[in-house]
Coordinates of C-alpha atoms in Angstrom, one line a residue:
X1 CA -18.0 87.2 63.0
X2 CA -14.9 88.3 64.8
X3 CA -12.9 85.8 66.9
X4 CA -13.8 87.5 70.2
X5 CA -17.5 87.4 69.3
X6 CA -17.2 83.7 68.3
X7 CA -15.5 83.0 71.7
X8 CA -18.3 84.7 73.6
X9 CA -20.9 82.6 71.8
X10 CA -18.8 79.4 72.2
X11 CA -18.3 80.2 75.9
X12 CA -22.1 80.6 76.4
X13 CA -22.6 77.2 74.7
X14 CA -20.0 75.6 76.9
X15 CA -21.4 77.1 80.1
X16 CA -24.8 75.8 79.2
X17 CA -23.5 72.3 78.4
X18 CA -21.5 72.3 81.6
X19 CA -24.4 73.3 83.8
X20 CA -26.8 70.8 82.2
X21 CA -24.3 67.9 82.4
X22 CA -23.4 68.7 86.0
X23 CA -27.1 68.9 86.9
X24 CA -27.6 65.5 85.2
X25 CA -24.7 64.0 87.3
X26 CA -26.1 65.5 90.6
X27 CA -29.6 64.3 89.8
X28 CA -28.5 60.7 89.7
X29 CA -27.2 60.7 93.3
X30 CA -30.3 59.0 94.5
X31 CA -29.8 56.1 92.1
X32 CA -26.5 54.9 93.5
X33 CA -24.8 54.4 96.8
X34 CA -23.8 57.7 98.4
X35 CA -20.7 56.2 100.0
X36 CA -19.5 55.1 96.5
X37 CA -20.2 58.5 95.1
X38 CA -18.3 60.2 97.9
X39 CA -15.4 57.8 97.5
X40 CA -15.1 58.5 93.8
X41 CA -15.5 62.2 94.4
X42 CA -12.5 62.3 96.8
X43 CA -10.4 60.4 94.3
X44 CA -11.5 62.7 91.5
X45 CA -10.7 65.7 93.6
X46 CA -7.2 64.4 94.1
X47 CA -6.9 63.9 90.4
X48 CA -8.1 67.4 89.6
X49 CA -5.8 68.9 92.2
X50 CA -2.9 67.3 90.4
X51 CA -3.0 69.6 87.3
X52 CA 0.0 69.0 85.1
X53 CA 0.8 72.1 83.0
X54 CA 2.6 71.5 79.8
X55 CA 5.1 74.1 78.5
X56 CA 4.2 76.4 76.9
X57 CA 0.5 75.5 76.3
X58 CA -1.9 72.8 77.5
X59 CA -2.6 71.0 80.7
X60 CA -4.3 67.8 81.9
X61 CA -5.5 66.2 85.2
X62 CA -6.1 62.7 86.4
X63 CA -9.8 63.5 87.1
X64 CA -11.1 61.9 83.8
X65 CA -9.4 58.6 84.8
X66 CA -11.5 58.4 87.9
X67 CA -14.6 59.6 86.1
X68 CA -14.4 56.6 83.7
X69 CA -14.4 54.3 86.8
X70 CA -17.7 55.9 87.6
X71 CA -19.0 55.0 84.1
X72 CA -17.7 51.5 84.5
X73 CA -19.5 51.1 87.8
X74 CA -22.8 53.0 87.4
X75 CA -23.2 54.6 84.0
X76 CA -23.3 58.2 82.7
X77 CA -24.7 59.8 85.8
X78 CA -21.7 58.9 87.9
X79 CA -19.4 59.7 85.0
X80 CA -20.7 63.3 85.0
X81 CA -20.8 63.5 88.7
X82 CA -17.2 62.5 89.3
X83 CA -16.0 64.1 86.0
X84 CA -17.4 67.6 86.5
X85 CA -18.1 68.4 90.1
X86 CA -14.4 68.5 91.0
X87 CA -13.8 71.2 88.5
X88 CA -16.0 73.6 90.4
X89 CA -14.8 72.5 93.9
X90 CA -11.1 72.8 93.1
X91 CA -11.7 75.9 91.0
X92 CA -13.4 77.7 93.9
X93 CA -10.8 76.6 96.4
X94 CA -7.8 77.7 94.2
X95 CA -9.7 80.7 92.7
X96 CA -8.7 79.4 89.3
X97 CA -11.6 81.2 87.5
X98 CA -15.1 82.7 87.9
X99 CA -18.1 80.5 87.9
X100 CA -18.8 81.0 84.2
X101 CA -15.1 80.2 83.5
X102 CA -15.3 77.0 85.5
X103 CA -18.6 76.0 83.9
X104 CA -17.1 76.5 80.4
X105 CA -14.3 74.1 81.4
X106 CA -16.9 71.7 82.6
X107 CA -18.8 72.2 79.4
X108 CA -15.9 71.3 77.3
X109 CA -15.2 68.2 79.3
X110 CA -18.9 67.2 79.3
X111 CA -19.0 67.2 75.5
X112 CA -16.0 64.9 75.5
X113 CA -17.6 62.7 78.2
X114 CA -20.9 62.4 76.3
X115 CA -19.0 61.4 73.1
X116 CA -17.0 58.9 75.2
X117 CA -20.3 57.4 76.6
X118 CA -21.7 57.0 73.1
X119 CA -18.6 55.3 71.9
X120 CA -18.6 53.1 75.1
X121 CA -22.2 52.0 74.7
X122 CA -21.9 51.8 70.9
X123 CA -19.2 49.3 71.3
X124 CA -21.6 47.2 73.3
X125 CA -24.3 47.5 70.6
X126 CA -26.5 49.7 72.9
X127 CA -28.1 46.5 74.1
X128 CA -25.9 44.6 76.5
X129 CA -25.9 45.7 80.1
X130 CA -22.5 46.4 81.6
X131 CA -22.7 43.4 84.0
X132 CA -23.5 41.2 81.0
X133 CA -20.3 42.1 79.2
X134 CA -17.7 39.5 78.4
X135 CA -14.1 40.4 79.4
X136 CA -13.2 41.2 75.8
X137 CA -16.2 43.4 75.1
X138 CA -15.7 45.2 78.4
X139 CA -12.1 46.1 77.6
X140 CA -13.1 47.2 74.0
X141 CA -15.9 49.4 75.4
X142 CA -13.7 51.1 77.9
X143 CA -10.9 51.5 75.4
X144 CA -13.4 53.1 72.8
X145 CA -14.7 55.5 75.5
X146 CA -11.4 56.5 76.8
X147 CA -9.9 57.0 73.3
X148 CA -12.9 59.0 72.2
X149 CA -12.6 61.3 75.2
X150 CA -8.9 62.2 74.5
X151 CA -9.4 62.4 70.7
X152 CA -12.2 65.0 71.3
X153 CA -10.4 66.8 74.2
X154 CA -7.4 68.0 72.2
X155 CA -9.3 69.6 69.2
X156 CA -11.7 71.3 71.6
X157 CA -8.8 72.8 73.6
X158 CA -7.3 73.9 70.2
X159 CA -10.5 75.6 69.2
X160 CA -10.7 77.3 72.6
X161 CA -7.2 78.7 72.2
X162 CA -7.8 79.7 68.7
X163 CA -10.9 81.7 69.6
X164 CA -9.6 83.1 72.9
X165 CA -6.0 83.9 71.9
X166 CA -5.9 83.9 68.2
X167 CA -3.5 81.0 67.8
X168 CA -3.8 79.3 64.4
X169 CA -5.9 76.2 64.8
X170 CA -3.6 73.8 63.0
X171 CA -0.5 75.1 64.8
X172 CA -2.0 74.8 68.3
X173 CA -3.5 71.4 67.4
X174 CA -0.2 70.1 66.3
X175 CA 1.5 71.5 69.4
X176 CA -1.1 69.9 71.8
X177 CA -0.9 66.5 70.1
X178 CA 2.9 66.6 70.2
X179 CA 2.9 67.4 74.0
X180 CA 0.0 65.3 75.2
X181 CA -0.2 62.1 73.2
X182 CA 2.2 60.2 75.5
X183 CA 0.3 61.2 78.6
X184 CA -3.0 60.4 76.9
X185 CA -1.9 56.9 76.1
X186 CA -0.5 56.4 79.6
X187 CA -3.8 57.6 81.2
X188 CA -5.9 55.4 78.9
X189 CA -3.9 52.4 80.0
X190 CA -4.1 53.5 83.7
X191 CA -7.9 53.8 83.4
X192 CA -8.1 50.2 82.0
X193 CA -5.9 48.9 84.8
X194 CA -8.0 50.7 87.4
X195 CA -11.2 49.2 86.0
X196 CA -9.7 45.8 86.2
X197 CA -8.6 46.3 89.8
X198 CA -12.1 47.6 90.8
X199 CA -13.8 44.5 89.1
X200 CA -11.4 41.9 90.6
X201 CA -10.2 43.4 93.9
X202 CA -12.7 46.0 94.9
X203 CA -12.8 49.8 95.4
X204 CA -10.3 50.0 98.2
X205 CA -7.5 48.4 96.1
X206 CA -8.5 50.6 93.2
X207 CA -8.4 53.7 95.4
X208 CA -4.9 52.8 96.6
X209 CA -3.9 52.5 92.9
X210 CA -5.3 55.9 92.1
X211 CA -3.3 57.5 95.0
X212 CA -0.2 55.8 93.6
X213 CA -1.0 57.2 90.2
X214 CA -1.3 60.7 91.7
X215 CA 2.1 60.2 93.4
X216 CA 3.7 59.1 90.1
X217 CA 2.5 62.2 88.3
X218 CA 3.3 64.6 91.2
X219 CA 6.8 65.5 89.8
X220 CA 5.2 66.5 86.5
X221 CA 2.9 68.9 88.5
X222 CA 6.0 70.4 90.2
X223 CA 7.8 70.9 86.8
X224 CA 4.8 72.7 85.4
X225 CA 4.6 74.9 88.5
X226 CA 8.3 75.7 88.2
X227 CA 7.8 77.0 84.7
X228 CA 5.0 79.2 86.0
X229 CA 7.3 80.5 88.8
X230 CA 10.1 81.2 86.3
X231 CA 7.8 83.3 84.1
X232 CA 6.5 85.2 87.1
X233 CA 10.1 85.8 88.2
X234 CA 11.0 87.2 84.8
X235 CA 8.0 89.4 84.9
X236 CA 9.0 90.8 88.3
X237 CA 12.5 91.6 87.0
X238 CA 11.1 93.3 84.0
X239 CA 8.7 95.3 86.2
X240 CA 11.6 96.3 88.5
X241 CA 13.3 97.9 85.5
X242 CA 10.1 99.5 84.2
X243 CA 9.5 101.1 87.6
X244 CA 12.7 103.2 87.3
X245 CA 10.4 105.4 85.2
X246 CA 6.8 105.8 86.4
X247 CA 5.8 106.5 82.8
X248 CA 6.9 103.0 81.7
X249 CA 5.2 101.0 84.4
X250 CA 4.2 97.6 82.9
X251 CA 5.9 98.5 79.6
X252 CA 7.6 95.2 79.3
X253 CA 4.4 93.3 80.0
X254 CA 2.6 95.2 77.4
X255 CA 5.4 94.7 74.8
X256 CA 5.4 91.0 75.7
X257 CA 1.6 90.7 75.1
X258 CA 1.8 92.7 71.8
X259 CA 4.7 90.5 70.7
X260 CA 2.9 87.2 71.6
X261 CA -0.2 88.3 69.6
X262 CA 2.0 89.4 66.6
X263 CA 3.9 86.1 66.6
X264 CA 0.7 84.1 66.7
X265 CA -0.8 86.3 63.9
X266 CA 2.3 85.3 61.8
X267 CA 1.6 81.6 62.5
X268 CA 4.7 80.9 64.5
X269 CA 4.9 77.7 66.6
X270 CA 4.2 78.0 70.3
X271 CA 7.8 77.1 71.3
X272 CA 9.0 80.1 69.2
X273 CA 6.2 82.3 70.6
X274 CA 7.4 81.4 74.1
X275 CA 11.0 82.5 73.3
X276 CA 9.6 85.8 71.9
X277 CA 7.5 86.3 75.0
X278 CA 10.6 86.0 77.2
X279 CA 12.7 88.1 74.9
X280 CA 10.1 90.9 75.0
X281 CA 9.9 90.7 78.8
X282 CA 13.7 91.0 78.9
X283 CA 14.3 93.5 76.1
X284 CA 14.9 96.4 78.4
X285 CA 16.7 94.6 81.3
X286 CA 19.9 96.3 80.3
X287 CA 18.5 99.7 81.4
X288 CA 18.9 98.5 85.0
X289 CA 22.4 100.0 84.9
X290 CA 21.4 103.3 83.3
X291 CA 21.0 106.3 85.5
X292 CA 17.4 107.2 86.3
X293 CA 18.3 110.8 85.6
X294 CA 18.8 109.8 81.9
X295 CA 15.8 107.5 81.7
X296 CA 13.4 110.1 83.3
X297 CA 14.9 113.1 81.5
X298 CA 12.0 115.2 80.2
X299 CA 14.0 116.9 77.5
X300 CA 16.0 115.8 74.5
X301 CA 19.0 113.6 75.4
X302 CA 22.5 114.8 74.6
X303 CA 24.7 112.8 72.2
X304 CA 26.6 111.2 75.1
X305 CA 23.3 110.3 76.9
X306 CA 21.9 108.9 73.7
X307 CA 25.0 106.7 73.2
X308 CA 24.5 105.3 76.7
X309 CA 20.9 104.5 76.0
X310 CA 21.9 102.8 72.7
X311 CA 24.0 100.3 74.8
X312 CA 21.0 98.8 76.5
X313 CA 20.1 96.1 73.9
X314 CA 23.7 94.8 74.1
X315 CA 23.7 94.8 77.9
X316 CA 20.3 93.1 78.0
X317 CA 21.5 90.3 75.7
X318 CA 24.7 89.9 77.8
X319 CA 22.7 89.6 81.0
X320 CA 20.3 86.9 79.7
X321 CA 22.7 85.1 77.3
X322 CA 24.5 82.9 79.9
X323 CA 21.3 81.6 81.3
X324 CA 20.3 78.4 79.5
X325 CA 16.6 78.9 79.7
X326 CA 16.8 82.6 78.6
X327 CA 19.7 82.3 76.3
X328 CA 17.7 81.4 73.2
X329 CA 16.0 84.8 73.4
X330 CA 19.3 86.7 73.7
X331 CA 19.9 87.4 70.0
X332 CA 16.4 88.8 69.4
X333 CA 16.9 91.1 72.4
X334 CA 20.3 92.2 71.1
X335 CA 18.8 93.3 67.8
X336 CA 15.4 94.7 68.7
X337 CA 16.4 98.2 67.6
X338 CA 17.6 97.3 64.1
X339 CA 15.7 99.0 61.4
X340 CA 14.4 97.1 58.3
X341 CA 16.4 99.5 56.0
X342 CA 19.7 98.9 57.9
X343 CA 19.8 102.3 59.7
X344 CA 19.3 100.9 63.2
X345 CA 21.6 99.7 66.0
X346 CA 23.7 98.1 67.4
X347 CA 25.0 96.3 64.2
X348 CA 23.1 98.0 61.3
X349 CA 21.5 94.7 60.2
X350 CA 19.1 95.0 57.3
X351 CA 15.9 93.1 56.3
X352 CA 15.8 89.4 57.0
X353 CA 19.3 89.6 58.5
X354 CA 17.5 90.8 61.6
X355 CA 16.1 87.9 63.7
X356 CA 12.3 87.6 63.2
X357 CA 11.8 87.8 67.0
X358 CA 13.7 91.2 67.0
X359 CA 11.5 92.5 64.3
X360 CA 8.4 91.5 66.2
X361 CA 9.6 93.0 69.5
X362 CA 10.6 96.2 67.7
X363 CA 7.0 96.8 66.4
X364 CA 5.5 95.9 69.8
X365 CA 7.9 98.2 71.6
X366 CA 7.2 101.1 69.1
X367 CA 3.4 100.6 69.5
X368 CA 3.6 100.8 73.3
X369 CA 5.9 103.8 73.1
X370 CA 3.4 105.6 70.9
X371 CA 0.2 104.9 72.9
X372 CA 1.6 105.6 76.4
X373 CA 2.6 108.9 77.9
X374 CA 6.2 109.8 78.3
X375 CA 7.9 112.7 80.1
X376 CA 8.7 114.5 76.8
X377 CA 5.3 113.9 75.0
X378 CA 1.8 112.6 75.4
X379 CA 0.7 109.3 74.0
X380 CA -1.4 109.2 70.8
X381 CA -4.7 107.3 70.2
X382 CA -4.3 103.7 69.1
X383 CA -5.6 104.4 65.5
X384 CA -3.0 107.1 65.1
X385 CA -0.2 104.8 66.5
X386 CA -1.2 102.1 64.0
X387 CA -1.2 104.6 61.1
X388 CA 2.4 105.8 62.1
X389 CA 3.7 102.2 62.3
X390 CA 2.1 101.4 58.9
X391 CA 3.6 104.5 57.4
X392 CA 7.1 103.4 58.5
X393 CA 6.7 99.8 57.2
X394 CA 9.5 99.0 54.8
X395 CA 11.9 101.6 56.3
X396 CA 11.9 101.2 60.1
X397 CA 9.6 98.1 60.5
X398 CA 9.3 94.7 58.7
X399 CA 6.3 95.0 56.4
X400 CA 5.2 91.4 57.2
X401 CA 5.1 92.2 61.0
X402 CA 3.1 95.4 60.3
X403 CA 0.7 93.4 58.2
X404 CA 0.2 90.9 61.0
X405 CA -0.4 93.8 63.4
X406 CA -3.3 94.9 61.2
X407 CA -4.9 91.4 61.6
X408 CA -5.1 91.7 65.4
X409 CA -8.5 93.0 66.6
X410 CA -8.2 96.5 67.9
X411 CA -10.3 95.4 71.0
X412 CA -7.4 93.1 71.9
X413 CA -4.8 95.8 71.5
X414 CA -6.9 98.2 73.6
X415 CA -7.2 95.6 76.4
X416 CA -3.4 95.1 76.4
X417 CA -2.9 98.8 76.8
X418 CA -5.4 99.0 79.6
X419 CA -4.2 96.0 81.6
X420 CA -1.6 93.6 80.1
X421 CA -2.1 91.1 83.0
X422 CA -5.8 90.7 82.3
X423 CA -5.3 90.8 78.6
X424 CA -3.1 87.7 78.9
X425 CA -6.2 85.8 79.9
X426 CA -8.3 86.8 76.9

């Protein structure tokens, strides 16, 4: 079964799990104090609003921390209520995703919550009631539940990214563990501390502590948002260059999406994928100084005009090189027109002398040039474009990159051609 089909099946399962678990949480409202439920819901909403995005992949919120207070106080119904309902509320308010998308997120978390509850009750031997626990068994039960939640959460996110975006499972799992383990440990300890405060000092003191925790993590939220703003700004600059020619509108975004898929198909780490994404977005920024008359010329370029066009990789690299956050992508931009056999420009590099990012962007750039209409020719069907690129593997293109292109589902490539912005969410 193809990855996109597996993702559709997996999403249906998650939507079902999310809907059932959320219904279970709402059904228990009559069993506990509504004021308590409302208080925890407000705290959980604050925790969900504070979504910390990790660069370049992954995110977490403080909502599960509050949800485990619900488990501590009233059992699994309040755990599901406080743990899942905020996803829908914040999701609708921020227009984060459609209802099925929000339910799939809730479904993923609900699976982790149920596993955490089993670990929590299993630590107690499935017999002791929470109010009969000793201090030691209470801490052990909470620790087992919290640890189980985070241990399950990361692999499930990795599976989702593997099915949705084609990232190799082991690579994305390693990446997520590397970027989230410190935060997971901190939030486990925070949840234990909050449980202690609720038991010994009451809900009001615990609520104040949750707000303090939100304030502590707020700078992390801002950092994640700044990364998003930076990427949006880069996309706007690339789009401004593309719009010099109506035929190349969204060209850089399509090349970026093709490049990301190629890099992941080759098993590159996400940090390198992010550098390639930025390089692909910026690969034509040097054309900003080239006359629109040359860029939009419907006939063959003269030797002088062709020489001007061949300068754009150098200009692009010189523009982004001094910027620290973009500079790592400068070399791949500089050499994205080098041919595998050494006949390209600007330096006539050959084979593996060419940076891998440049080789990937070159194939992505060529693919988009083939399938889109230009003033001097019509675009060709995707199958024909793939055949042309395959034919030139070993001369113009790196054979390994061309092989990776063949492993990307055609449906994904078609979606990128149609709308690179929507394809980024596949």
